[in-house]
Amino acid sequence: MRKNIVAGNWKMNNTLQEGIVLARELQKTLEEKTLKCEVVICVPFIHLASVVAEVKTVIVGAENLADKSSGAYTGEVSAAMIASTGAKYVIVGHSERRTYYGETNAVLKEKVLLALANGLIPIFCVGEVLAEREANKQKDVVSTQISESLFDLPTEDFRKIVLAYEPVWAIGTGKTATSEQAQEIHAFIRKTIAERYGSAVADSISILYGGSCNAGNAGELFAKPDVDGGLIGGASLSVDKFLPIVEAF
Ligand code: PGA
């Protein structure tokens, strides 16, 4: 059985002090609940160690990692450094990294290898931009992103990955994909994985939906058979908005 996961992505928000307050509040709220999913918060590098110390019910992840293992790469943060904070997950290939920082499928392949080599679970993001959706190219885009970055992995490594389908036109825009649109691409992703690794592996991989997921639409999205949770940006920045998404399972 694959895992249901609701993962927050704080992006470049919250000072260290604000982040600690939010993590503490989330821990206090969630520890009293019976959860039907794993809850993850992906936070800026400088928050990692402090947030790990605040939470037990919630698992912590980073938002990015370097594509090199160590050395003279000023300003970069390695997979080993992230793992040393107690973080367990790392987002790889978020569309904001692809678009604003030029991260290619080839660079992301290196990042995935380094994450896995250091015991981190990659949350690997894929998704088309609006022009690609309008040209009906979303399936080609997503399958190329997955195959170029992930399909050289041996089965035992591929099985560890979590995927997130995030149509770029839905991120931070308030325009959510309909649950049918999400299900269609999630099922396509699972089929693409099955063709490469077999259906047992495809069925074991969690595929999250991201892009303006909120309290109002999470229940309908998560009810779809191939949607195993969400990657949540804006709505992960307050417990009031995040909790109903976590409880949508
Ligand atoms: P959003 O972001 O929920 O604010 O649309 C999702 C994401 O970018 O992971």
Short mmCIF file of C-alpha atoms and ligand atoms in Angstrom, two decimals:
data_model
loop_
_atom_site.label_atom_id
_atom_site.label_comp_id
_atom_site.label_asym_id
_atom_site.label_seq_id
_atom_site.Cartn_x
_atom_site.Cartn_y
_atom_site.Cartn_z
CA MET A 1 0.00 0.00 0.00
CA ARG A 2 1.32 3.40 -0.91
CA LYS A 3 1.47 6.20 1.60
CA ASN A 4 -0.80 9.22 1.71
CA ILE A 5 1.27 12.34 2.28
CA VAL A 6 0.45 15.99 2.80
CA ALA A 7 3.62 18.04 2.43
CA GLY A 8 3.93 21.77 3.04
CA ASN A 9 6.38 23.86 1.05
CA TRP A 10 7.10 27.08 2.88
CA LYS A 11 9.17 28.47 -0.02
CA MET A 12 11.04 31.69 0.90
CA ASN A 13 8.73 32.66 3.75
CA ASN A 14 9.15 33.03 7.52
CA THR A 15 12.11 34.25 9.52
CA LEU A 16 13.70 31.65 11.77
CA GLN A 17 11.64 32.86 14.74
CA GLU A 18 8.39 32.82 12.74
CA GLY A 19 9.18 29.36 11.41
CA ILE A 20 9.78 27.97 14.89
CA VAL A 21 6.46 29.39 16.10
CA LEU A 22 4.61 27.85 13.14
CA ALA A 23 6.30 24.45 13.55
CA ARG A 24 5.53 24.43 17.28
CA GLU A 25 1.90 25.34 16.67
CA LEU A 26 1.56 22.64 14.01
CA GLN A 27 3.10 20.01 16.29
CA LYS A 28 0.80 20.96 19.16
CA THR A 29 -2.27 20.76 16.92
CA LEU A 30 -1.40 17.52 15.14
CA GLU A 31 -0.26 15.55 18.17
CA GLU A 32 -3.85 15.53 19.41
CA LYS A 33 -5.23 14.13 16.14
CA THR A 34 -5.44 10.71 14.59
CA LEU A 35 -3.88 11.28 11.20
CA LYS A 36 -4.69 9.31 8.06
CA CYS A 37 -1.62 10.60 6.23
CA GLU A 38 2.03 11.41 6.80
CA VAL A 39 2.57 15.13 7.33
CA VAL A 40 5.77 16.72 6.02
CA ILE A 41 6.92 20.34 6.10
CA CYS A 42 9.62 21.43 3.68
CA VAL A 43 11.33 24.51 5.01
CA PRO A 44 14.23 26.83 4.14
CA PHE A 45 17.72 25.50 4.92
CA ILE A 46 18.27 27.84 7.85
CA HIS A 47 15.12 26.53 9.56
CA LEU A 48 15.89 22.84 9.23
CA ALA A 49 17.71 21.98 12.47
CA SER A 50 15.50 24.22 14.63
CA VAL A 51 12.26 22.92 13.12
CA VAL A 52 13.42 19.30 13.44
CA ALA A 53 13.88 19.98 17.17
CA GLU A 54 10.28 21.27 17.47
CA VAL A 55 8.35 18.46 15.80
CA LYS A 56 7.66 14.76 16.36
CA THR A 57 4.39 14.12 14.54
CA VAL A 58 5.59 16.03 11.48
CA ILE A 59 8.50 15.02 9.27
CA VAL A 60 10.84 17.74 8.03
CA GLY A 61 12.22 18.24 4.54
CA ALA A 62 14.34 20.74 2.62
CA GLU A 63 13.19 22.63 -0.46
CA ASN A 64 16.28 22.10 -2.58
CA LEU A 65 19.81 20.66 -2.48
CA ALA A 66 23.10 21.17 -4.29
CA ASP A 67 23.97 19.12 -7.37
CA LYS A 68 27.48 18.51 -5.97
CA SER A 69 28.43 16.48 -2.91
CA SER A 70 30.88 18.92 -1.23
CA GLY A 71 33.63 21.42 -1.87
CA ALA A 72 34.13 24.90 -3.28
CA TYR A 73 30.51 25.78 -4.19
CA THR A 74 29.92 28.96 -2.24
CA GLY A 75 26.38 29.33 -0.98
CA GLU A 76 25.25 25.80 -1.78
CA VAL A 77 23.87 23.25 0.70
CA SER A 78 24.63 19.56 0.21
CA ALA A 79 22.48 16.49 0.72
CA ALA A 80 24.77 15.36 3.55
CA MET A 81 24.34 18.71 5.30
CA ILE A 82 20.56 18.45 4.99
CA ALA A 83 20.53 14.88 6.29
CA SER A 84 22.73 15.93 9.24
CA THR A 85 19.94 18.23 10.50
CA GLY A 86 17.54 15.30 10.85
CA ALA A 87 15.52 16.21 7.75
CA LYS A 88 14.15 13.19 5.86
CA TYR A 89 12.74 14.63 2.64
CA VAL A 90 13.91 17.07 -0.01
CA ILE A 91 11.92 18.71 -2.80
CA VAL A 92 13.74 18.28 -6.12
CA GLY A 93 12.85 20.04 -9.35
CA HIS A 94 10.16 22.40 -8.12
CA SER A 95 8.98 24.49 -11.08
CA GLU A 96 10.32 27.64 -9.40
CA ARG A 97 13.79 26.03 -9.39
CA ARG A 98 13.39 24.95 -13.02
CA THR A 99 12.11 28.36 -14.17
CA TYR A 100 14.04 30.91 -12.07
CA TYR A 101 17.28 28.99 -11.50
CA GLY A 102 17.56 27.12 -14.78
CA GLU A 103 17.51 23.62 -13.32
CA THR A 104 17.46 21.09 -16.14
CA ASN A 105 16.40 17.45 -16.15
CA ALA A 106 20.13 16.55 -16.25
CA VAL A 107 20.98 18.65 -13.15
CA LEU A 108 17.93 17.26 -11.35
CA LYS A 109 19.10 13.73 -12.08
CA GLU A 110 22.33 14.51 -10.16
CA LYS A 111 20.34 16.00 -7.29
CA VAL A 112 18.14 12.91 -7.03
CA LEU A 113 21.22 10.65 -6.90
CA LEU A 114 22.80 12.75 -4.14
CA ALA A 115 19.58 12.87 -2.14
CA LEU A 116 19.20 9.08 -2.29
CA ALA A 117 22.88 8.47 -1.53
CA ASN A 118 22.42 10.48 1.67
CA GLY A 119 19.22 8.76 2.76
CA LEU A 120 16.87 11.61 1.82
CA ILE A 121 13.56 10.93 0.08
CA PRO A 122 13.20 13.15 -2.98
CA ILE A 123 9.80 14.72 -3.62
CA PHE A 124 10.35 15.04 -7.35
CA CYS A 125 8.17 17.68 -9.01
CA VAL A 126 6.92 17.64 -12.58
CA GLY A 127 4.37 19.68 -14.47
CA GLU A 128 3.62 21.66 -17.59
CA VAL A 129 3.41 25.43 -18.09
CA LEU A 130 0.23 27.03 -19.42
CA ALA A 131 1.38 27.18 -23.06
CA GLU A 132 2.18 23.46 -22.95
CA ARG A 133 -1.26 22.67 -21.50
CA GLU A 134 -2.90 24.82 -24.19
CA ALA A 135 -0.96 22.90 -26.84
CA ASN A 136 -2.10 19.63 -25.18
CA LYS A 137 1.55 18.68 -24.52
CA GLN A 138 1.20 18.01 -20.77
CA LYS A 139 1.74 14.26 -21.04
CA ASP A 140 4.86 14.63 -23.21
CA VAL A 141 6.31 17.24 -20.83
CA VAL A 142 5.71 15.19 -17.72
CA SER A 143 6.98 11.92 -19.18
CA THR A 144 10.17 13.60 -20.44
CA GLN A 145 10.80 15.19 -17.03
CA ILE A 146 10.37 11.83 -15.31
CA SER A 147 12.28 9.69 -17.77
CA GLU A 148 15.27 12.02 -18.19
CA SER A 149 15.80 12.54 -14.46
CA LEU A 150 14.64 9.26 -12.92
CA PHE A 151 14.47 6.34 -15.32
CA ASP A 152 18.17 5.44 -15.08
CA LEU A 153 17.66 4.64 -11.39
CA PRO A 154 17.70 0.98 -10.39
CA THR A 155 14.33 -0.26 -9.15
CA GLU A 156 15.33 -0.30 -5.48
CA ASP A 157 16.19 3.41 -5.66
CA PHE A 158 13.25 4.45 -7.81
CA ARG A 159 10.85 2.89 -5.29
CA LYS A 160 11.99 5.42 -2.65
CA ILE A 161 10.87 8.44 -4.66
CA VAL A 162 7.74 10.48 -4.08
CA LEU A 163 6.39 12.29 -7.15
CA ALA A 164 4.47 15.55 -7.21
CA TYR A 165 2.44 16.64 -10.22
CA GLU A 166 2.24 20.42 -10.15
CA PRO A 167 0.78 22.07 -13.24
CA VAL A 168 2.76 25.33 -13.27
CA TRP A 169 -0.32 27.35 -14.26
CA ALA A 170 -1.96 26.27 -10.99
CA ILE A 171 0.87 27.18 -8.61
CA GLY A 172 0.14 30.22 -6.49
CA THR A 173 -2.51 31.39 -8.98
CA GLY A 174 -5.67 30.22 -7.28
CA LYS A 175 -6.42 28.14 -10.42
CA THR A 176 -6.48 24.53 -9.27
CA ALA A 177 -6.50 21.72 -11.79
CA THR A 178 -9.88 20.01 -11.63
CA SER A 179 -9.81 16.69 -9.83
CA GLU A 180 -10.42 15.02 -13.23
CA GLN A 181 -7.42 16.81 -14.78
CA ALA A 182 -5.27 15.79 -11.82
CA GLN A 183 -6.46 12.18 -11.92
CA GLU A 184 -5.83 11.96 -15.68
CA ILE A 185 -2.18 13.00 -15.35
CA HIS A 186 -1.58 11.00 -12.15
CA ALA A 187 -2.90 7.86 -13.87
CA PHE A 188 -0.72 8.63 -16.90
CA ILE A 189 2.34 9.03 -14.63
CA ARG A 190 1.58 5.71 -12.96
CA LYS A 191 1.22 4.02 -16.35
CA THR A 192 4.54 5.53 -17.50
CA ILE A 193 6.22 4.18 -14.37
CA ALA A 194 4.60 0.77 -14.87
CA GLU A 195 6.02 0.57 -18.39
CA ARG A 196 9.54 1.13 -17.04
CA TYR A 197 9.49 -0.57 -13.61
CA GLY A 198 6.38 -2.78 -13.66
CA SER A 199 2.99 -2.29 -12.11
CA ALA A 200 3.93 -3.38 -8.57
CA VAL A 201 6.45 -0.53 -8.35
CA ALA A 202 4.07 1.93 -10.05
CA ASP A 203 1.34 1.04 -7.56
CA SER A 204 3.68 1.59 -4.61
CA ILE A 205 4.74 5.15 -5.54
CA SER A 206 2.96 8.10 -3.89
CA ILE A 207 1.98 10.79 -6.38
CA LEU A 208 1.03 14.12 -4.81
CA TYR A 209 -0.90 16.94 -6.45
CA GLY A 210 0.28 20.54 -6.05
CA GLY A 211 -1.01 23.88 -7.24
CA SER A 212 -3.48 26.00 -5.28
CA CYS A 213 -4.57 23.01 -3.22
CA ASN A 214 -6.62 24.26 -0.28
CA ALA A 215 -9.24 23.34 2.31
CA GLY A 216 -11.99 23.70 -0.29
CA ASN A 217 -10.62 21.36 -2.95
CA ALA A 218 -8.31 18.93 -1.12
CA GLY A 219 -11.05 16.43 -0.27
CA GLU A 220 -12.17 16.07 -3.89
CA LEU A 221 -8.59 15.84 -5.18
CA PHE A 222 -7.48 13.28 -2.56
CA ALA A 223 -10.55 11.13 -3.28
CA LYS A 224 -9.23 10.39 -6.77
CA PRO A 225 -7.68 6.92 -6.98
CA ASP A 226 -4.24 8.05 -8.19
CA VAL A 227 -3.92 11.19 -6.05
CA ASP A 228 -2.03 10.21 -2.89
CA GLY A 229 -1.86 13.60 -1.24
CA GLY A 230 -0.70 17.14 -1.85
CA LEU A 231 2.27 19.46 -2.00
CA ILE A 232 0.97 22.64 -0.46
CA GLY A 233 2.52 26.09 -0.84
CA GLY A 234 0.55 29.11 0.34
CA ALA A 235 -1.88 27.12 2.48
CA SER A 236 0.98 25.54 4.46
CA LEU A 237 1.92 28.87 6.01
CA SER A 238 -0.77 28.81 8.67
CA VAL A 239 -2.10 25.96 10.80
CA ASP A 240 -5.68 27.12 10.15
CA LYS A 241 -5.28 26.62 6.41
CA PHE A 242 -3.01 23.56 6.53
CA LEU A 243 -4.96 21.49 9.06
CA PRO A 244 -8.13 21.02 6.96
CA ILE A 245 -5.95 19.80 4.07
CA VAL A 246 -4.22 17.28 6.36
CA GLU A 247 -7.67 16.21 7.59
CA ALA A 248 -9.07 15.90 4.05
CA PHE A 249 -8.08 12.20 4.11
P1 PGA B 1 0.63 26.72 -3.99
O1 PGA B 1 2.10 26.12 -4.26
O2 PGA B 1 -0.07 25.72 -3.11
O3 PGA B 1 0.88 28.04 -3.29
O4 PGA B 1 -0.03 26.87 -5.32
C1 PGA B 1 2.31 24.75 -4.46
C2 PGA B 1 3.77 24.51 -4.70
O5 PGA B 1 4.41 25.31 -5.38
O6 PGA B 1 4.34 23.50 -4.22
#
